[in-house]
Amino acid sequence: MLKVEKLVVRYGAVTAVRELSLEVGQGELVALLGPNGAGKSSTINALTGLVTPASGRIVLDGKDISHVRTEDRIRAGLTATPEGRHIFSNLSVGENLRLGAATRRDPAGVRQDIERFLSLFPVLSERFGQAAGTLSGGEQQMLAIARSLMSRPKLLLLDEPSLGLAPKIVARIFDFIGELKAQGLTLLVVEQNAKQALRFADRVYVVSSGTLRYDGPPARLADEHGLFNLYIGG
Ligand SMILES: Nc1ncnc2c1ncn2[C@@H]1O[C@H](COP(=O)(O)OP(=O)(O)OP(=O)(O)O)[C@@H](O)[C@H]1O
Ligand SMILES: [Mg+2]
């Protein structure tokens, strides 16, 4: 479904991503792991079009989207939940959800999807008219993911969904990610919490200093203690 070829991301003199190639197949959950500053968010942001790569190709369903605008990538089925949630704090929960559907032209379907997420996350229903900034961290992350899903993506990119959350909430969020996978969604998940990310991952990429260090099944990564300790730890 997604094919990234020799992606390079630079910020001035800093090269954050060095000829990174990766693939995500239909229905797969792929984990992208690595230490702080490895280039994970830069990769995700290049995939959504938030940053412009210095070189490389991004191919979605056989179509080169490297130069396609972010909103057209969303229309093509690629949506991300960025690191740090980025919900609109001053807007209500409902307005946040509706904004996630900004590229859609089927108001009835949008209303249905909102109902679906409200029954899935009752707390969002209770807080529907309340400013999103007043939700707890875990609730905001649920909202951020639900908002991304409002665009009906085929491929969802999640950048550190567990960041700053209590272990119990993290487990709940990953349970939900597992459900999304079971429903057939394709996912690329960036995580510091390797244990949670590896629970549902079909395949894993490990990057450090913008360079790919590992590509394979989670089981083999767990066997390669040296690699695990070097780049992930824990
Ligand atoms: N806007 C920017 N301007 C300059 N340098 C940047 C910018 N964004 C990221 N970098 C640098 O690029 C490198 C990769 O950063 P990136 O955010 O992609 O890492 P990451 O793997 O997501 O790290 P973390 O786990 O801490 O989120 C880092 O050295 C970072 O300082
Ligand atoms: Mg990051």
PDB file of N, CA and C in Angstrom, residues 8-107:
ATOM      1  N   VAL A   8      14.987  11.248   1.957  1.00  0.00           N
ATOM      2  CA  VAL A   8      15.973  12.102   2.625  1.00  0.00           C
ATOM      3  C   VAL A   8      15.256  13.349   3.126  1.00  0.00           C
ATOM      4  N   VAL A   9      15.413  13.644   4.429  1.00  0.00           N
ATOM      5  CA  VAL A   9      14.842  14.868   4.994  1.00  0.00           C
ATOM      6  C   VAL A   9      15.983  15.680   5.607  1.00  0.00           C
ATOM      7  N   ARG A  10      16.068  16.932   5.208  1.00  0.00           N
ATOM      8  CA  ARG A  10      17.102  17.814   5.754  1.00  0.00           C
ATOM      9  C   ARG A  10      16.463  19.064   6.329  1.00  0.00           C
ATOM     10  N   TYR A  11      17.040  19.533   7.434  1.00  0.00           N
ATOM     11  CA  TYR A  11      16.683  20.853   7.969  1.00  0.00           C
ATOM     12  C   TYR A  11      17.971  21.672   7.919  1.00  0.00           C
ATOM     13  N   GLY A  12      18.150  22.489   6.934  1.00  0.00           N
ATOM     14  CA  GLY A  12      19.405  23.216   6.791  1.00  0.00           C
ATOM     15  C   GLY A  12      20.562  22.243   6.715  1.00  0.00           C
ATOM     16  N   ALA A  13      21.508  22.373   7.639  1.00  0.00           N
ATOM     17  CA  ALA A  13      22.701  21.517   7.617  1.00  0.00           C
ATOM     18  C   ALA A  13      22.443  20.144   8.248  1.00  0.00           C
ATOM     19  N   VAL A  14      21.297  20.006   8.953  1.00  0.00           N
ATOM     20  CA  VAL A  14      20.999  18.743   9.653  1.00  0.00           C
ATOM     21  C   VAL A  14      20.296  17.771   8.706  1.00  0.00           C
ATOM     22  N   THR A  15      20.859  16.569   8.569  1.00  0.00           N
ATOM     23  CA  THR A  15      20.158  15.530   7.816  1.00  0.00           C
ATOM     24  C   THR A  15      19.464  14.617   8.820  1.00  0.00           C
ATOM     25  N   ALA A  16      18.129  14.652   8.819  1.00  0.00           N
ATOM     26  CA  ALA A  16      17.351  13.912   9.811  1.00  0.00           C
ATOM     27  C   ALA A  16      17.015  12.502   9.338  1.00  0.00           C
ATOM     28  N   VAL A  17      16.841  12.339   8.023  1.00  0.00           N
ATOM     29  CA  VAL A  17      16.502  11.025   7.452  1.00  0.00           C
ATOM     30  C   VAL A  17      17.422  10.782   6.267  1.00  0.00           C
ATOM     31  N   ARG A  18      18.113   9.614   6.292  1.00  0.00           N
ATOM     32  CA  ARG A  18      19.137   9.317   5.275  1.00  0.00           C
ATOM     33  C   ARG A  18      18.731   8.130   4.415  1.00  0.00           C
ATOM     34  N   GLU A  19      18.218   8.404   3.261  1.00  0.00           N
ATOM     35  CA  GLU A  19      17.877   7.364   2.276  1.00  0.00           C
ATOM     36  C   GLU A  19      17.121   6.212   2.917  1.00  0.00           C
ATOM     37  N   LEU A  20      16.067   6.554   3.613  1.00  0.00           N
ATOM     38  CA  LEU A  20      15.257   5.546   4.305  1.00  0.00           C
ATOM     39  C   LEU A  20      14.233   4.956   3.338  1.00  0.00           C
ATOM     40  N   SER A  21      14.236   3.628   3.248  1.00  0.00           N
ATOM     41  CA  SER A  21      13.234   2.943   2.427  1.00  0.00           C
ATOM     42  C   SER A  21      12.413   2.041   3.329  1.00  0.00           C
ATOM     43  N   LEU A  22      11.100   2.090   3.151  1.00  0.00           N
ATOM     44  CA  LEU A  22      10.248   1.180   3.914  1.00  0.00           C
ATOM     45  C   LEU A  22       8.954   0.929   3.163  1.00  0.00           C
ATOM     46  N   GLU A  23       8.290  -0.158   3.572  1.00  0.00           N
ATOM     47  CA  GLU A  23       7.031  -0.528   2.933  1.00  0.00           C
ATOM     48  C   GLU A  23       6.007  -0.901   3.982  1.00  0.00           C
ATOM     49  N   VAL A  24       4.759  -0.587   3.703  1.00  0.00           N
ATOM     50  CA  VAL A  24       3.661  -1.034   4.547  1.00  0.00           C
ATOM     51  C   VAL A  24       2.635  -1.696   3.635  1.00  0.00           C
ATOM     52  N   GLY A  25       2.379  -2.974   3.874  1.00  0.00           N
ATOM     53  CA  GLY A  25       1.434  -3.717   3.031  1.00  0.00           C
ATOM     54  C   GLY A  25       0.013  -3.546   3.529  1.00  0.00           C
ATOM     55  N   GLN A  26      -0.926  -3.777   2.640  1.00  0.00           N
ATOM     56  CA  GLN A  26      -2.357  -3.714   2.951  1.00  0.00           C
ATOM     57  C   GLN A  26      -2.677  -4.541   4.211  1.00  0.00           C
ATOM     58  N   GLY A  27      -3.312  -3.910   5.193  1.00  0.00           N
ATOM     59  CA  GLY A  27      -3.740  -4.612   6.400  1.00  0.00           C
ATOM     60  C   GLY A  27      -2.652  -4.835   7.437  1.00  0.00           C
ATOM     61  N   GLU A  28      -1.447  -4.395   7.140  1.00  0.00           N
ATOM     62  CA  GLU A  28      -0.345  -4.597   8.081  1.00  0.00           C
ATOM     63  C   GLU A  28      -0.323  -3.518   9.159  1.00  0.00           C
ATOM     64  N   LEU A  29       0.234  -3.872  10.311  1.00  0.00           N
ATOM     65  CA  LEU A  29       0.609  -2.865  11.302  1.00  0.00           C
ATOM     66  C   LEU A  29       2.130  -2.914  11.397  1.00  0.00           C
ATOM     67  N   VAL A  30       2.748  -1.833  10.977  1.00  0.00           N
ATOM     68  CA  VAL A  30       4.206  -1.761  10.966  1.00  0.00           C
ATOM     69  C   VAL A  30       4.641  -0.763  12.034  1.00  0.00           C
ATOM     70  N   ALA A  31       5.605  -1.171  12.864  1.00  0.00           N
ATOM     71  CA  ALA A  31       6.122  -0.287  13.913  1.00  0.00           C
ATOM     72  C   ALA A  31       7.419   0.340  13.441  1.00  0.00           C
ATOM     73  N   LEU A  32       7.548   1.638  13.706  1.00  0.00           N
ATOM     74  CA  LEU A  32       8.789   2.359  13.404  1.00  0.00           C
ATOM     75  C   LEU A  32       9.368   2.816  14.740  1.00  0.00           C
ATOM     76  N   LEU A  33      10.469   2.182  15.129  1.00  0.00           N
ATOM     77  CA  LEU A  33      11.045   2.431  16.446  1.00  0.00           C
ATOM     78  C   LEU A  33      12.420   3.071  16.312  1.00  0.00           C
ATOM     79  N   GLY A  34      12.865   3.655  17.413  1.00  0.00           N
ATOM     80  CA  GLY A  34      14.198   4.244  17.425  1.00  0.00           C
ATOM     81  C   GLY A  34      14.301   5.291  18.509  1.00  0.00           C
ATOM     82  N   PRO A  35      15.525   5.654  18.877  1.00  0.00           N
ATOM     83  CA  PRO A  35      15.722   6.607  19.975  1.00  0.00           C
ATOM     84  C   PRO A  35      15.287   8.028  19.606  1.00  0.00           C
ATOM     85  N   ASN A  36      15.323   8.921  20.578  1.00  0.00           N
ATOM     86  CA  ASN A  36      14.996  10.335  20.343  1.00  0.00           C
ATOM     87  C   ASN A  36      15.907  10.884  19.264  1.00  0.00           C
ATOM     88  N   GLY A  37      15.312  11.657  18.374  1.00  0.00           N
ATOM     89  CA  GLY A  37      16.104  12.304  17.330  1.00  0.00           C
ATOM     90  C   GLY A  37      16.485  11.396  16.179  1.00  0.00           C
ATOM     91  N   ALA A  38      15.901  10.186  16.133  1.00  0.00           N
ATOM     92  CA  ALA A  38      16.267   9.209  15.098  1.00  0.00           C
ATOM     93  C   ALA A  38      15.762   9.599  13.722  1.00  0.00           C
ATOM     94  N   GLY A  39      14.738  10.452  13.678  1.00  0.00           N
ATOM     95  CA  GLY A  39      14.163  10.838  12.385  1.00  0.00           C
ATOM     96  C   GLY A  39      12.780  10.248  12.148  1.00  0.00           C
ATOM     97  N   LYS A  40      12.161   9.727  13.204  1.00  0.00           N
ATOM     98  CA  LYS A  40      10.847   9.075  13.066  1.00  0.00           C
ATOM     99  C   LYS A  40       9.765  10.094  12.693  1.00  0.00           C
ATOM    100  N   SER A  41       9.684  11.187  13.465  1.00  0.00           N
ATOM    101  CA  SER A  41       8.661  12.196  13.171  1.00  0.00           C
ATOM    102  C   SER A  41       8.941  12.858  11.819  1.00  0.00           C
ATOM    103  N   SER A  42      10.209  13.042  11.515  1.00  0.00           N
ATOM    104  CA  SER A  42      10.550  13.638  10.214  1.00  0.00           C
ATOM    105  C   SER A  42      10.038  12.750   9.088  1.00  0.00           C
ATOM    106  N   THR A  43      10.148  11.446   9.273  1.00  0.00           N
ATOM    107  CA  THR A  43       9.642  10.501   8.265  1.00  0.00           C
ATOM    108  C   THR A  43       8.125  10.631   8.141  1.00  0.00           C
ATOM    109  N   ILE A  44       7.431  10.618   9.287  1.00  0.00           N
ATOM    110  CA  ILE A  44       5.958  10.738   9.279  1.00  0.00           C
ATOM    111  C   ILE A  44       5.554  12.064   8.628  1.00  0.00           C
ATOM    112  N   ASN A  45       6.243  13.141   8.991  1.00  0.00           N
ATOM    113  CA  ASN A  45       5.877  14.459   8.461  1.00  0.00           C
ATOM    114  C   ASN A  45       6.149  14.566   6.960  1.00  0.00           C
ATOM    115  N   ALA A  46       7.159  13.836   6.495  1.00  0.00           N
ATOM    116  CA  ALA A  46       7.403  13.799   5.046  1.00  0.00           C
ATOM    117  C   ALA A  46       6.285  13.017   4.354  1.00  0.00           C
ATOM    118  N   LEU A  47       5.794  11.981   5.018  1.00  0.00           N
ATOM    119  CA  LEU A  47       4.728  11.164   4.419  1.00  0.00           C
ATOM    120  C   LEU A  47       3.427  11.952   4.292  1.00  0.00           C
ATOM    121  N   THR A  48       3.163  12.839   5.260  1.00  0.00           N
ATOM    122  CA  THR A  48       1.922  13.622   5.199  1.00  0.00           C
ATOM    123  C   THR A  48       2.102  14.889   4.372  1.00  0.00           C
ATOM    124  N   GLY A  49       3.344  15.248   4.064  1.00  0.00           N
ATOM    125  CA  GLY A  49       3.584  16.460   3.278  1.00  0.00           C
ATOM    126  C   GLY A  49       3.825  17.684   4.137  1.00  0.00           C
ATOM    127  N   LEU A  50       3.945  17.478   5.440  1.00  0.00           N
ATOM    128  CA  LEU A  50       4.209  18.590   6.355  1.00  0.00           C
ATOM    129  C   LEU A  50       5.622  19.123   6.179  1.00  0.00           C
ATOM    130  N   VAL A  51       6.553  18.220   5.891  1.00  0.00           N
ATOM    131  CA  VAL A  51       7.900  18.663   5.498  1.00  0.00           C
ATOM    132  C   VAL A  51       8.171  18.149   4.092  1.00  0.00           C
ATOM    133  N   THR A  52       8.958  18.913   3.347  1.00  0.00           N
ATOM    134  CA  THR A  52       9.286  18.546   1.965  1.00  0.00           C
ATOM    135  C   THR A  52      10.608  17.801   1.963  1.00  0.00           C
ATOM    136  N   PRO A  53      10.618  16.558   1.495  1.00  0.00           N
ATOM    137  CA  PRO A  53      11.865  15.800   1.472  1.00  0.00           C
ATOM    138  C   PRO A  53      12.873  16.413   0.501  1.00  0.00           C
ATOM    139  N   ALA A  54      14.159  16.234   0.818  1.00  0.00           N
ATOM    140  CA  ALA A  54      15.206  16.689  -0.090  1.00  0.00           C
ATOM    141  C   ALA A  54      15.235  15.792  -1.317  1.00  0.00           C
ATOM    142  N   SER A  55      14.969  14.505  -1.101  1.00  0.00           N
ATOM    143  CA  SER A  55      14.867  13.569  -2.226  1.00  0.00           C
ATOM    144  C   SER A  55      14.152  12.309  -1.766  1.00  0.00           C
ATOM    145  N   GLY A  56      13.897  11.433  -2.702  1.00  0.00           N
ATOM    146  CA  GLY A  56      13.191  10.195  -2.400  1.00  0.00           C
ATOM    147  C   GLY A  56      11.791  10.196  -2.970  1.00  0.00           C
ATOM    148  N   ARG A  57      11.158   9.019  -2.918  1.00  0.00           N
ATOM    149  CA  ARG A  57       9.821   8.873  -3.480  1.00  0.00           C
ATOM    150  C   ARG A  57       8.858   8.278  -2.463  1.00  0.00           C
ATOM    151  N   ILE A  58       7.624   8.768  -2.468  1.00  0.00           N
ATOM    152  CA  ILE A  58       6.572   8.222  -1.612  1.00  0.00           C
ATOM    153  C   ILE A  58       5.460   7.744  -2.535  1.00  0.00           C
ATOM    154  N   VAL A  59       5.197   6.448  -2.493  1.00  0.00           N
ATOM    155  CA  VAL A  59       4.223   5.863  -3.424  1.00  0.00           C
ATOM    156  C   VAL A  59       3.083   5.247  -2.616  1.00  0.00           C
ATOM    157  N   LEU A  60       1.860   5.705  -2.898  1.00  0.00           N
ATOM    158  CA  LEU A  60       0.676   5.175  -2.218  1.00  0.00           C
ATOM    159  C   LEU A  60      -0.191   4.485  -3.259  1.00  0.00           C
ATOM    160  N   ASP A  61      -0.466   3.206  -3.047  1.00  0.00           N
ATOM    161  CA  ASP A  61      -1.264   2.428  -4.009  1.00  0.00           C
ATOM    162  C   ASP A  61      -0.766   2.601  -5.442  1.00  0.00           C
ATOM    163  N   GLY A  62       0.552   2.561  -5.602  1.00  0.00           N
ATOM    164  CA  GLY A  62       1.139   2.621  -6.941  1.00  0.00           C
ATOM    165  C   GLY A  62       1.269   4.018  -7.521  1.00  0.00           C
ATOM    166  N   LYS A  63       0.769   5.030  -6.790  1.00  0.00           N
ATOM    167  CA  LYS A  63       0.798   6.395  -7.314  1.00  0.00           C
ATOM    168  C   LYS A  63       1.834   7.219  -6.540  1.00  0.00           C
ATOM    169  N   ASP A  64       2.687   7.909  -7.266  1.00  0.00           N
ATOM    170  CA  ASP A  64       3.700   8.746  -6.622  1.00  0.00           C
ATOM    171  C   ASP A  64       3.030   9.986  -6.037  1.00  0.00           C
ATOM    172  N   ILE A  65       3.039  10.088  -4.693  1.00  0.00           N
ATOM    173  CA  ILE A  65       2.378  11.232  -4.041  1.00  0.00           C
ATOM    174  C   ILE A  65       3.404  12.204  -3.457  1.00  0.00           C
ATOM    175  N   SER A  66       4.678  12.035  -3.833  1.00  0.00           N
ATOM    176  CA  SER A  66       5.753  12.848  -3.252  1.00  0.00           C
ATOM    177  C   SER A  66       5.480  14.342  -3.345  1.00  0.00           C
ATOM    178  N   HIS A  67       4.783  14.750  -4.409  1.00  0.00           N
ATOM    179  CA  HIS A  67       4.569  16.187  -4.608  1.00  0.00           C
ATOM    180  C   HIS A  67       3.101  16.578  -4.478  1.00  0.00           C
ATOM    181  N   VAL A  68       2.325  15.698  -3.872  1.00  0.00           N
ATOM    182  CA  VAL A  68       0.891  15.946  -3.697  1.00  0.00           C
ATOM    183  C   VAL A  68       0.673  16.717  -2.398  1.00  0.00           C
ATOM    184  N   ARG A  69      -0.274  17.657  -2.412  1.00  0.00           N
ATOM    185  CA  ARG A  69      -0.550  18.462  -1.211  1.00  0.00           C
ATOM    186  C   ARG A  69      -1.121  17.600  -0.076  1.00  0.00           C
ATOM    187  N   THR A  70      -0.902  18.029   1.162  1.00  0.00           N
ATOM    188  CA  THR A  70      -1.345  17.271   2.327  1.00  0.00           C
ATOM    189  C   THR A  70      -2.830  16.898   2.237  1.00  0.00           C
ATOM    190  N   GLU A  71      -3.686  17.879   1.901  1.00  0.00           N
ATOM    191  CA  GLU A  71      -5.122  17.567   1.912  1.00  0.00           C
ATOM    192  C   GLU A  71      -5.478  16.553   0.829  1.00  0.00           C
ATOM    193  N   ASP A  72      -4.716  16.556  -0.269  1.00  0.00           N
ATOM    194  CA  ASP A  72      -4.975  15.558  -1.308  1.00  0.00           C
ATOM    195  C   ASP A  72      -4.436  14.183  -0.903  1.00  0.00           C
ATOM    196  N   ARG A  73      -3.412  14.170  -0.060  1.00  0.00           N
ATOM    197  CA  ARG A  73      -2.942  12.880   0.480  1.00  0.00           C
ATOM    198  C   ARG A  73      -4.012  12.315   1.408  1.00  0.00           C
ATOM    199  N   ILE A  74      -4.659  13.208   2.176  1.00  0.00           N
ATOM    200  CA  ILE A  74      -5.744  12.764   3.060  1.00  0.00           C
ATOM    201  C   ILE A  74      -6.882  12.200   2.207  1.00  0.00           C
ATOM    202  N   ARG A  75      -7.213  12.905   1.132  1.00  0.00           N
ATOM    203  CA  ARG A  75      -8.264  12.410   0.221  1.00  0.00           C
ATOM    204  C   ARG A  75      -7.888  11.062  -0.369  1.00  0.00           C
ATOM    205  N   ALA A  76      -6.571  10.866  -0.607  1.00  0.00           N
ATOM    206  CA  ALA A  76      -6.106   9.599  -1.179  1.00  0.00           C
ATOM    207  C   ALA A  76      -6.082   8.480  -0.135  1.00  0.00           C
ATOM    208  N   GLY A  77      -6.344   8.835   1.149  1.00  0.00           N
ATOM    209  CA  GLY A  77      -6.469   7.800   2.176  1.00  0.00           C
ATOM    210  C   GLY A  77      -5.349   7.740   3.188  1.00  0.00           C
ATOM    211  N   LEU A  78      -4.459   8.735   3.156  1.00  0.00           N
ATOM    212  CA  LEU A  78      -3.335   8.731   4.100  1.00  0.00           C
ATOM    213  C   LEU A  78      -3.511   9.862   5.114  1.00  0.00           C
ATOM    214  N   THR A  79      -3.658   9.492   6.374  1.00  0.00           N
ATOM    215  CA  THR A  79      -3.868  10.477   7.435  1.00  0.00           C
ATOM    216  C   THR A  79      -2.934  10.166   8.597  1.00  0.00           C
ATOM    217  N   ALA A  80      -2.490  11.214   9.299  1.00  0.00           N
ATOM    218  CA  ALA A  80      -1.612  10.998  10.454  1.00  0.00           C
ATOM    219  C   ALA A  80      -2.188  11.635  11.711  1.00  0.00           C
ATOM    220  N   THR A  81      -1.897  11.005  12.842  1.00  0.00           N
ATOM    221  CA  THR A  81      -2.122  11.627  14.140  1.00  0.00           C
ATOM    222  C   THR A  81      -0.747  12.058  14.619  1.00  0.00           C
ATOM    223  N   PRO A  82      -0.457  13.375  14.565  1.00  0.00           N
ATOM    224  CA  PRO A  82       0.920  13.812  14.830  1.00  0.00           C
ATOM    225  C   PRO A  82       1.331  13.649  16.292  1.00  0.00           C
ATOM    226  N   GLU A  83       2.639  13.711  16.496  1.00  0.00           N
ATOM    227  CA  GLU A  83       3.190  13.628  17.844  1.00  0.00           C
ATOM    228  C   GLU A  83       2.657  14.792  18.677  1.00  0.00           C
ATOM    229  N   GLY A  84       2.323  14.525  19.935  1.00  0.00           N
ATOM    230  CA  GLY A  84       1.869  15.595  20.819  1.00  0.00           C
ATOM    231  C   GLY A  84       0.410  15.985  20.600  1.00  0.00           C
ATOM    232  N   ARG A  85      -0.313  15.111  19.904  1.00  0.00           N
ATOM    233  CA  ARG A  85      -1.778  15.196  19.772  1.00  0.00           C
ATOM    234  C   ARG A  85      -2.293  16.342  18.911  1.00  0.00           C
ATOM    235  N   HIS A  86      -1.914  17.599  19.205  1.00  0.00           N
ATOM    236  CA  HIS A  86      -2.366  18.696  18.350  1.00  0.00           C
ATOM    237  C   HIS A  86      -3.853  18.732  18.095  1.00  0.00           C
ATOM    238  N   ILE A  87      -4.623  18.558  19.125  1.00  0.00           N
ATOM    239  CA  ILE A  87      -6.050  18.822  18.975  1.00  0.00           C
ATOM    240  C   ILE A  87      -6.244  20.334  19.082  1.00  0.00           C
ATOM    241  N   PHE A  88      -7.381  20.834  18.648  1.00  0.00           N
ATOM    242  CA  PHE A  88      -7.662  22.261  18.770  1.00  0.00           C
ATOM    243  C   PHE A  88      -8.286  22.490  20.139  1.00  0.00           C
ATOM    244  N   SER A  89      -7.449  23.003  21.089  1.00  0.00           N
ATOM    245  CA  SER A  89      -7.842  23.074  22.503  1.00  0.00           C
ATOM    246  C   SER A  89      -9.079  23.922  22.733  1.00  0.00           C
ATOM    247  N   ASN A  90      -9.193  25.012  21.952  1.00  0.00           N
ATOM    248  CA  ASN A  90     -10.299  25.944  22.203  1.00  0.00           C
ATOM    249  C   ASN A  90     -11.592  25.523  21.519  1.00  0.00           C
ATOM    250  N   LEU A  91     -11.490  24.560  20.624  1.00  0.00           N
ATOM    251  CA  LEU A  91     -12.698  24.056  19.967  1.00  0.00           C
ATOM    252  C   LEU A  91     -13.264  22.891  20.761  1.00  0.00           C
ATOM    253  N   SER A  92     -14.545  22.652  20.577  1.00  0.00           N
ATOM    254  CA  SER A  92     -15.185  21.571  21.323  1.00  0.00           C
ATOM    255  C   SER A  92     -14.752  20.221  20.755  1.00  0.00           C
ATOM    256  N   VAL A  93     -15.050  19.181  21.518  1.00  0.00           N
ATOM    257  CA  VAL A  93     -14.786  17.807  21.078  1.00  0.00           C
ATOM    258  C   VAL A  93     -15.478  17.571  19.736  1.00  0.00           C
ATOM    259  N   GLY A  94     -16.730  17.986  19.638  1.00  0.00           N
ATOM    260  CA  GLY A  94     -17.496  17.790  18.404  1.00  0.00           C
ATOM    261  C   GLY A  94     -16.888  18.522  17.225  1.00  0.00           C
ATOM    262  N   GLU A  95     -16.452  19.766  17.465  1.00  0.00           N
ATOM    263  CA  GLU A  95     -15.837  20.547  16.373  1.00  0.00           C
ATOM    264  C   GLU A  95     -14.532  19.899  15.915  1.00  0.00           C
ATOM    265  N   ASN A  96     -13.763  19.366  16.876  1.00  0.00           N
ATOM    266  CA  ASN A  96     -12.535  18.665  16.511  1.00  0.00           C
ATOM    267  C   ASN A  96     -12.837  17.470  15.605  1.00  0.00           C
ATOM    268  N   LEU A  97     -13.860  16.717  15.963  1.00  0.00           N
ATOM    269  CA  LEU A  97     -14.213  15.540  15.155  1.00  0.00           C
ATOM    270  C   LEU A  97     -14.648  15.967  13.758  1.00  0.00           C
ATOM    271  N   ARG A  98     -15.473  17.016  13.693  1.00  0.00           N
ATOM    272  CA  ARG A  98     -15.960  17.478  12.382  1.00  0.00           C
ATOM    273  C   ARG A  98     -14.805  17.975  11.505  1.00  0.00           C
ATOM    274  N   LEU A  99     -13.799  18.628  12.144  1.00  0.00           N
ATOM    275  CA  LEU A  99     -12.642  19.111  11.374  1.00  0.00           C
ATOM    276  C   LEU A  99     -11.869  17.962  10.739  1.00  0.00           C
ATOM    277  N   GLY A 100     -11.863  16.818  11.435  1.00  0.00           N
ATOM    278  CA  GLY A 100     -11.183  15.638  10.885  1.00  0.00           C
ATOM    279  C   GLY A 100     -11.815  15.175   9.581  1.00  0.00           C
ATOM    280  N   ALA A 101     -13.064  15.580   9.364  1.00  0.00           N
ATOM    281  CA  ALA A 101     -13.800  15.158   8.160  1.00  0.00           C
ATOM    282  C   ALA A 101     -13.835  16.261   7.113  1.00  0.00           C
ATOM    283  N   ALA A 102     -12.954  17.263   7.251  1.00  0.00           N
ATOM    284  CA  ALA A 102     -13.008  18.443   6.377  1.00  0.00           C
ATOM    285  C   ALA A 102     -12.883  18.105   4.891  1.00  0.00           C
ATOM    286  N   THR A 103     -12.218  16.988   4.571  1.00  0.00           N
ATOM    287  CA  THR A 103     -12.040  16.650   3.152  1.00  0.00           C
ATOM    288  C   THR A 103     -13.220  15.830   2.606  1.00  0.00           C
ATOM    289  N   ARG A 104     -14.191  15.509   3.476  1.00  0.00           N
ATOM    290  CA  ARG A 104     -15.304  14.640   3.022  1.00  0.00           C
ATOM    291  C   ARG A 104     -16.496  15.460   2.536  1.00  0.00           C
ATOM    292  N   ARG A 105     -17.253  14.865   1.645  1.00  0.00           N
ATOM    293  CA  ARG A 105     -18.419  15.551   1.081  1.00  0.00           C
ATOM    294  C   ARG A 105     -19.692  14.725   1.301  1.00  0.00           C
ATOM    295  N   ASP A 106     -19.688  13.904   2.373  1.00  0.00           N
ATOM    296  CA  ASP A 106     -20.876  13.074   2.656  1.00  0.00           C
ATOM    297  C   ASP A 106     -21.351  13.334   4.086  1.00  0.00           C
ATOM    298  N   PRO A 107     -22.082  14.457   4.291  1.00  0.00           N
ATOM    299  CA  PRO A 107     -22.478  14.850   5.648  1.00  0.00           C
ATOM    300  C   PRO A 107     -23.188  13.747   6.438  1.00  0.00           C
TER     301      PRO A 107
END
